[in-house]
Amino acid sequence: QVQLVESGGGSVQAGGSLRLSCAASGYSFSNGCVGWFREAPGKRRERVANIFTGSDSPYYGDSVKGRFTISQDNADNTVYLQMYNLTPEDTATYYCAAATDCYSGSCCYLRFIAEPPDVHDWGRGTQVTVSS
């Protein structure tokens, strides 16, 4: 059974930074498809970033390109989302998700951009609040 546990959320002022973590059990991130979505009240769920770790192929949503970086630590089986230059528009609950039956970067990309996302394993989320 796959379990994804997010951590690292919190409150920060605009312009600040946070790093979110997603730790997995039951699934190896060393050659896997994992990413982040976010949901804010009254807004649609938004894909933030995802990566196929086997080829180190990251993909980013347009609203976070150049500010967020997704990376993995295979030793800890953890994926990170480093967020810089945060704005109040980044306020949301951030969810880690995985497509455990994806074995390529193209599969990983398509599964995460699908509407609704074609991913079946989700964490419970971590709240990020950015104040102006």
Short mmCIF file of N, CA and C in Angstrom, two decimals:
data_model
loop_
_atom_site.label_atom_id
_atom_site.label_comp_id
_atom_site.label_asym_id
_atom_site.label_seq_id
_atom_site.Cartn_x
_atom_site.Cartn_y
_atom_site.Cartn_z
N GLN A 1 0.85 -1.20 0.00
CA GLN A 1 0.00 0.00 0.00
C GLN A 1 0.88 1.24 0.00
N VAL A 2 0.58 2.14 -0.91
CA VAL A 2 1.35 3.37 -1.03
C VAL A 2 0.83 4.39 -0.03
N GLN A 3 1.76 4.99 0.69
CA GLN A 3 1.40 6.11 1.57
C GLN A 3 2.31 7.27 1.27
N LEU A 4 1.71 8.43 1.13
CA LEU A 4 2.44 9.66 0.88
C LEU A 4 2.15 10.63 2.02
N VAL A 5 3.18 11.17 2.60
CA VAL A 5 3.01 12.07 3.75
C VAL A 5 3.73 13.38 3.46
N GLU A 6 2.97 14.46 3.43
CA GLU A 6 3.54 15.77 3.18
C GLU A 6 3.92 16.45 4.50
N SER A 7 4.88 17.31 4.41
CA SER A 7 5.26 18.14 5.54
C SER A 7 5.94 19.40 5.02
N GLY A 8 6.12 20.36 5.93
CA GLY A 8 6.86 21.56 5.56
C GLY A 8 6.01 22.78 5.30
N GLY A 9 4.70 22.62 5.33
CA GLY A 9 3.85 23.78 5.13
C GLY A 9 3.93 24.74 6.30
N GLY A 10 3.36 25.91 6.10
CA GLY A 10 3.37 26.90 7.17
C GLY A 10 2.95 28.25 6.66
N SER A 11 3.20 29.26 7.46
CA SER A 11 2.86 30.63 7.12
C SER A 11 4.14 31.41 6.85
N VAL A 12 4.09 32.20 5.81
CA VAL A 12 5.26 32.99 5.43
C VAL A 12 4.79 34.29 4.79
N GLN A 13 5.62 35.28 4.86
CA GLN A 13 5.29 36.55 4.21
C GLN A 13 5.63 36.50 2.73
N ALA A 14 4.97 37.34 1.99
CA ALA A 14 5.25 37.44 0.55
C ALA A 14 6.74 37.68 0.32
N GLY A 15 7.26 36.98 -0.68
CA GLY A 15 8.68 37.06 -0.96
C GLY A 15 9.50 36.01 -0.26
N GLY A 16 8.88 35.30 0.68
CA GLY A 16 9.59 34.28 1.43
C GLY A 16 9.67 32.96 0.71
N SER A 17 10.23 31.98 1.40
CA SER A 17 10.44 30.65 0.83
C SER A 17 9.96 29.58 1.79
N LEU A 18 9.62 28.44 1.22
CA LEU A 18 9.28 27.24 1.99
C LEU A 18 9.75 26.04 1.19
N ARG A 19 10.01 24.96 1.91
CA ARG A 19 10.29 23.70 1.25
C ARG A 19 9.34 22.64 1.78
N LEU A 20 8.58 22.08 0.87
CA LEU A 20 7.68 20.99 1.20
C LEU A 20 8.37 19.66 0.95
N SER A 21 7.99 18.68 1.77
CA SER A 21 8.53 17.33 1.61
C SER A 21 7.39 16.35 1.43
N CYS A 22 7.66 15.32 0.65
CA CYS A 22 6.71 14.23 0.47
C CYS A 22 7.47 12.94 0.67
N ALA A 23 7.20 12.27 1.77
CA ALA A 23 7.85 11.01 2.08
C ALA A 23 6.93 9.86 1.70
N ALA A 24 7.51 8.85 1.09
CA ALA A 24 6.71 7.73 0.60
C ALA A 24 7.07 6.43 1.30
N SER A 25 6.05 5.61 1.46
CA SER A 25 6.27 4.22 1.84
C SER A 25 5.44 3.37 0.89
N GLY A 26 5.97 2.19 0.59
CA GLY A 26 5.27 1.33 -0.34
C GLY A 26 5.50 1.67 -1.80
N TYR A 27 6.36 2.64 -2.07
CA TYR A 27 6.63 3.06 -3.44
C TYR A 27 8.00 3.72 -3.44
N SER A 28 8.81 3.34 -4.43
CA SER A 28 10.15 3.91 -4.53
C SER A 28 10.16 5.10 -5.46
N PHE A 29 10.70 6.21 -4.97
CA PHE A 29 10.84 7.41 -5.78
C PHE A 29 12.09 7.36 -6.66
N SER A 30 12.88 6.32 -6.55
CA SER A 30 14.11 6.29 -7.33
C SER A 30 13.84 6.15 -8.82
N ASN A 31 12.69 5.64 -9.18
CA ASN A 31 12.33 5.50 -10.59
C ASN A 31 10.82 5.59 -10.69
N GLY A 32 10.30 6.75 -10.29
CA GLY A 32 8.86 6.87 -10.19
C GLY A 32 8.33 8.21 -10.66
N CYS A 33 7.04 8.32 -10.66
CA CYS A 33 6.33 9.50 -11.11
C CYS A 33 5.61 10.12 -9.92
N VAL A 34 6.01 11.31 -9.56
CA VAL A 34 5.45 11.94 -8.37
C VAL A 34 5.37 13.45 -8.59
N GLY A 35 4.46 14.09 -7.92
CA GLY A 35 4.34 15.53 -8.09
C GLY A 35 3.45 16.17 -7.05
N TRP A 36 3.16 17.43 -7.31
CA TRP A 36 2.40 18.25 -6.39
C TRP A 36 1.25 18.94 -7.10
N PHE A 37 0.12 18.96 -6.41
CA PHE A 37 -1.02 19.77 -6.79
C PHE A 37 -1.31 20.71 -5.64
N ARG A 38 -2.11 21.71 -5.93
CA ARG A 38 -2.58 22.58 -4.86
C ARG A 38 -4.03 22.96 -5.08
N GLU A 39 -4.71 23.21 -3.98
CA GLU A 39 -6.10 23.62 -4.02
C GLU A 39 -6.30 24.77 -3.06
N ALA A 40 -6.91 25.81 -3.56
CA ALA A 40 -7.26 26.96 -2.73
C ALA A 40 -8.78 27.10 -2.74
N PRO A 41 -9.34 27.64 -1.67
CA PRO A 41 -10.80 27.81 -1.62
C PRO A 41 -11.31 28.62 -2.80
N GLY A 42 -12.33 28.09 -3.46
CA GLY A 42 -12.92 28.79 -4.58
C GLY A 42 -12.15 28.70 -5.88
N LYS A 43 -11.05 27.95 -5.88
CA LYS A 43 -10.24 27.82 -7.10
C LYS A 43 -10.15 26.36 -7.52
N ARG A 44 -9.86 26.17 -8.78
CA ARG A 44 -9.69 24.82 -9.29
C ARG A 44 -8.37 24.23 -8.79
N ARG A 45 -8.36 22.93 -8.65
CA ARG A 45 -7.11 22.25 -8.34
C ARG A 45 -6.10 22.54 -9.45
N GLU A 46 -4.90 22.80 -9.06
CA GLU A 46 -3.86 23.22 -10.01
C GLU A 46 -2.65 22.30 -9.90
N ARG A 47 -2.17 21.87 -11.02
CA ARG A 47 -0.91 21.11 -11.03
C ARG A 47 0.24 22.07 -10.79
N VAL A 48 1.08 21.75 -9.85
CA VAL A 48 2.21 22.63 -9.52
C VAL A 48 3.49 22.14 -10.20
N ALA A 49 3.83 20.90 -9.96
CA ALA A 49 5.05 20.34 -10.54
C ALA A 49 5.01 18.83 -10.41
N ASN A 50 5.64 18.15 -11.34
CA ASN A 50 5.80 16.71 -11.22
C ASN A 50 7.10 16.31 -11.87
N ILE A 51 7.52 15.12 -11.53
CA ILE A 51 8.81 14.66 -12.01
C ILE A 51 8.80 13.16 -12.19
N PHE A 52 9.42 12.71 -13.28
CA PHE A 52 9.73 11.31 -13.41
C PHE A 52 11.17 11.14 -12.97
N THR A 53 11.35 10.57 -11.81
CA THR A 53 12.67 10.57 -11.20
C THR A 53 13.67 9.69 -11.94
N GLY A 54 13.16 8.72 -12.70
CA GLY A 54 14.08 7.84 -13.41
C GLY A 54 14.93 8.56 -14.43
N SER A 55 14.40 9.63 -14.99
CA SER A 55 15.16 10.40 -15.97
C SER A 55 15.35 11.84 -15.54
N ASP A 56 14.98 12.12 -14.28
CA ASP A 56 15.11 13.49 -13.76
C ASP A 56 14.42 14.48 -14.68
N SER A 57 13.19 14.18 -15.03
CA SER A 57 12.43 15.03 -15.96
C SER A 57 11.36 15.78 -15.17
N PRO A 58 11.63 17.05 -14.83
CA PRO A 58 10.63 17.82 -14.10
C PRO A 58 9.71 18.59 -15.04
N TYR A 59 8.49 18.80 -14.60
CA TYR A 59 7.51 19.59 -15.34
C TYR A 59 6.86 20.55 -14.35
N TYR A 60 6.62 21.77 -14.80
CA TYR A 60 6.09 22.79 -13.91
C TYR A 60 4.85 23.44 -14.50
N GLY A 61 3.93 23.81 -13.58
CA GLY A 61 2.82 24.62 -14.01
C GLY A 61 3.29 26.03 -14.34
N ASP A 62 2.57 26.70 -15.20
CA ASP A 62 3.01 28.01 -15.68
C ASP A 62 3.14 29.03 -14.55
N SER A 63 2.28 28.92 -13.56
CA SER A 63 2.26 29.94 -12.51
C SER A 63 3.45 29.82 -11.55
N VAL A 64 4.19 28.72 -11.60
CA VAL A 64 5.29 28.54 -10.66
C VAL A 64 6.65 28.41 -11.35
N LYS A 65 6.67 28.39 -12.66
CA LYS A 65 7.94 28.26 -13.37
C LYS A 65 8.89 29.38 -12.97
N GLY A 66 10.11 28.97 -12.70
CA GLY A 66 11.12 29.93 -12.30
C GLY A 66 11.14 30.25 -10.83
N ARG A 67 10.12 29.80 -10.09
CA ARG A 67 10.07 30.07 -8.65
C ARG A 67 10.11 28.79 -7.82
N PHE A 68 9.57 27.70 -8.36
CA PHE A 68 9.52 26.44 -7.63
C PHE A 68 10.44 25.43 -8.30
N THR A 69 10.99 24.54 -7.46
CA THR A 69 11.84 23.48 -7.97
C THR A 69 11.45 22.17 -7.29
N ILE A 70 11.24 21.14 -8.10
CA ILE A 70 10.95 19.82 -7.57
C ILE A 70 12.21 18.97 -7.67
N SER A 71 12.47 18.21 -6.62
CA SER A 71 13.67 17.37 -6.62
C SER A 71 13.40 16.14 -5.76
N GLN A 72 14.33 15.18 -5.85
CA GLN A 72 14.13 13.97 -5.06
C GLN A 72 15.41 13.62 -4.30
N ASP A 73 15.23 12.93 -3.20
CA ASP A 73 16.33 12.35 -2.43
C ASP A 73 16.06 10.86 -2.37
N ASN A 74 16.78 10.11 -3.17
CA ASN A 74 16.51 8.68 -3.25
C ASN A 74 16.84 7.96 -1.95
N ALA A 75 17.84 8.46 -1.25
CA ALA A 75 18.23 7.80 0.00
C ALA A 75 17.11 7.85 1.03
N ASP A 76 16.40 8.96 1.06
CA ASP A 76 15.30 9.13 2.02
C ASP A 76 13.94 8.83 1.41
N ASN A 77 13.94 8.49 0.13
CA ASN A 77 12.68 8.25 -0.59
C ASN A 77 11.70 9.40 -0.38
N THR A 78 12.21 10.59 -0.63
CA THR A 78 11.45 11.81 -0.39
C THR A 78 11.57 12.71 -1.62
N VAL A 79 10.48 13.36 -1.93
CA VAL A 79 10.47 14.36 -2.99
C VAL A 79 10.21 15.72 -2.34
N TYR A 80 10.90 16.72 -2.83
CA TYR A 80 10.81 18.05 -2.27
C TYR A 80 10.22 19.03 -3.28
N LEU A 81 9.57 20.03 -2.74
CA LEU A 81 9.13 21.16 -3.56
C LEU A 81 9.69 22.41 -2.89
N GLN A 82 10.74 22.95 -3.48
CA GLN A 82 11.33 24.19 -2.97
C GLN A 82 10.60 25.36 -3.61
N MET A 83 10.09 26.23 -2.78
CA MET A 83 9.29 27.35 -3.27
C MET A 83 9.96 28.67 -2.87
N TYR A 84 10.22 29.48 -3.86
CA TYR A 84 10.83 30.79 -3.64
C TYR A 84 9.87 31.89 -4.07
N ASN A 85 10.15 33.09 -3.56
CA ASN A 85 9.40 34.28 -3.98
C ASN A 85 7.90 34.04 -3.92
N LEU A 86 7.45 33.57 -2.79
CA LEU A 86 6.05 33.23 -2.63
C LEU A 86 5.18 34.48 -2.64
N THR A 87 3.98 34.33 -3.17
CA THR A 87 3.00 35.42 -3.20
C THR A 87 1.71 34.92 -2.54
N PRO A 88 0.82 35.84 -2.18
CA PRO A 88 -0.46 35.40 -1.59
C PRO A 88 -1.23 34.45 -2.51
N GLU A 89 -1.01 34.54 -3.82
CA GLU A 89 -1.68 33.64 -4.76
C GLU A 89 -1.21 32.19 -4.62
N ASP A 90 -0.11 31.98 -3.93
CA ASP A 90 0.37 30.62 -3.70
C ASP A 90 -0.29 29.98 -2.48
N THR A 91 -1.09 30.72 -1.77
CA THR A 91 -1.78 30.18 -0.60
C THR A 91 -2.73 29.07 -1.03
N ALA A 92 -2.55 27.89 -0.45
CA ALA A 92 -3.35 26.73 -0.83
C ALA A 92 -2.96 25.54 0.05
N THR A 93 -3.72 24.49 -0.07
CA THR A 93 -3.30 23.21 0.47
C THR A 93 -2.56 22.47 -0.64
N TYR A 94 -1.39 22.01 -0.32
CA TYR A 94 -0.53 21.35 -1.30
C TYR A 94 -0.57 19.84 -1.06
N TYR A 95 -0.82 19.11 -2.14
CA TYR A 95 -0.95 17.67 -2.06
C TYR A 95 0.14 17.00 -2.89
N CYS A 96 0.73 16.00 -2.30
CA CYS A 96 1.65 15.13 -3.03
C CYS A 96 0.85 14.01 -3.67
N ALA A 97 1.22 13.63 -4.88
CA ALA A 97 0.52 12.56 -5.59
C ALA A 97 1.51 11.75 -6.40
N ALA A 98 1.16 10.52 -6.65
CA ALA A 98 2.04 9.64 -7.42
C ALA A 98 1.24 8.80 -8.41
N ALA A 99 1.85 8.56 -9.55
CA ALA A 99 1.30 7.63 -10.54
C ALA A 99 2.23 6.43 -10.55
N THR A 100 1.89 5.46 -9.75
CA THR A 100 2.83 4.38 -9.48
C THR A 100 2.98 3.40 -10.64
N ASP A 101 2.12 3.50 -11.64
CA ASP A 101 2.24 2.61 -12.79
C ASP A 101 2.78 3.34 -14.01
N CYS A 102 3.47 4.45 -13.78
CA CYS A 102 4.13 5.19 -14.87
C CYS A 102 5.61 4.85 -14.89
N TYR A 103 6.14 4.56 -16.10
CA TYR A 103 7.53 4.16 -16.20
C TYR A 103 8.30 4.99 -17.21
N SER A 104 7.77 6.16 -17.52
CA SER A 104 8.47 7.05 -18.44
C SER A 104 8.11 8.49 -18.13
N GLY A 105 8.95 9.39 -18.62
CA GLY A 105 8.68 10.81 -18.43
C GLY A 105 7.41 11.25 -19.15
N SER A 106 7.19 10.73 -20.33
CA SER A 106 5.99 11.12 -21.09
C SER A 106 4.72 10.66 -20.39
N CYS A 107 4.76 9.45 -19.87
CA CYS A 107 3.60 8.96 -19.10
C CYS A 107 3.36 9.85 -17.90
N CYS A 108 4.41 10.16 -17.21
CA CYS A 108 4.29 10.98 -16.00
C CYS A 108 3.70 12.35 -16.34
N TYR A 109 4.18 12.94 -17.40
CA TYR A 109 3.68 14.26 -17.81
C TYR A 109 2.19 14.18 -18.13
N LEU A 110 1.80 13.21 -18.95
CA LEU A 110 0.41 13.13 -19.40
C LEU A 110 -0.55 12.81 -18.25
N ARG A 111 -0.09 11.96 -17.34
CA ARG A 111 -0.97 11.59 -16.24
C ARG A 111 -1.23 12.78 -15.32
N PHE A 112 -0.29 13.64 -15.16
CA PHE A 112 -0.47 14.77 -14.25
C PHE A 112 -1.22 15.92 -14.90
N ILE A 113 -1.14 16.08 -16.20
CA ILE A 113 -1.86 17.19 -16.84
C ILE A 113 -3.27 16.79 -17.22
N ALA A 114 -3.59 15.50 -17.12
CA ALA A 114 -4.94 15.06 -17.46
C ALA A 114 -5.95 15.76 -16.54
N GLU A 115 -7.14 15.95 -17.07
CA GLU A 115 -8.20 16.59 -16.29
C GLU A 115 -9.40 15.66 -16.23
N PRO A 116 -9.70 15.07 -15.07
CA PRO A 116 -8.93 15.16 -13.82
C PRO A 116 -7.61 14.40 -13.91
N PRO A 117 -6.70 14.69 -13.02
CA PRO A 117 -5.40 14.02 -13.05
C PRO A 117 -5.56 12.51 -12.95
N ASP A 118 -4.77 11.81 -13.73
CA ASP A 118 -4.85 10.36 -13.74
C ASP A 118 -3.81 9.78 -12.78
N VAL A 119 -3.95 10.17 -11.54
CA VAL A 119 -3.06 9.67 -10.48
C VAL A 119 -3.94 9.14 -9.36
N HIS A 120 -3.49 8.10 -8.69
CA HIS A 120 -4.38 7.41 -7.78
C HIS A 120 -3.90 7.36 -6.33
N ASP A 121 -2.73 7.88 -6.11
CA ASP A 121 -2.21 7.89 -4.74
C ASP A 121 -1.95 9.33 -4.33
N TRP A 122 -2.54 9.70 -3.21
CA TRP A 122 -2.50 11.08 -2.75
C TRP A 122 -2.12 11.13 -1.26
N GLY A 123 -1.43 12.20 -0.91
CA GLY A 123 -1.24 12.49 0.50
C GLY A 123 -2.41 13.28 1.04
N ARG A 124 -2.35 13.63 2.30
CA ARG A 124 -3.45 14.35 2.93
C ARG A 124 -3.31 15.86 2.81
N GLY A 125 -2.18 16.31 2.38
CA GLY A 125 -2.01 17.74 2.15
C GLY A 125 -1.30 18.47 3.27
N THR A 126 -0.71 19.58 2.91
CA THR A 126 -0.08 20.47 3.88
C THR A 126 -0.41 21.91 3.48
N GLN A 127 -0.76 22.71 4.46
CA GLN A 127 -1.24 24.07 4.18
C GLN A 127 -0.08 25.04 4.05
N VAL A 128 -0.16 25.85 3.03
CA VAL A 128 0.78 26.95 2.82
C VAL A 128 -0.02 28.25 2.80
N THR A 129 0.36 29.18 3.65
CA THR A 129 -0.32 30.46 3.72
C THR A 129 0.71 31.57 3.55
N VAL A 130 0.48 32.42 2.57
CA VAL A 130 1.39 33.51 2.27
C VAL A 130 0.65 34.82 2.51
N SER A 131 1.18 35.63 3.38
CA SER A 131 0.55 36.90 3.70
C SER A 131 1.27 38.05 3.00
N SER A 132 0.49 39.07 2.69
CA SER A 132 1.06 40.21 1.96
C SER A 132 1.66 41.23 2.92
#
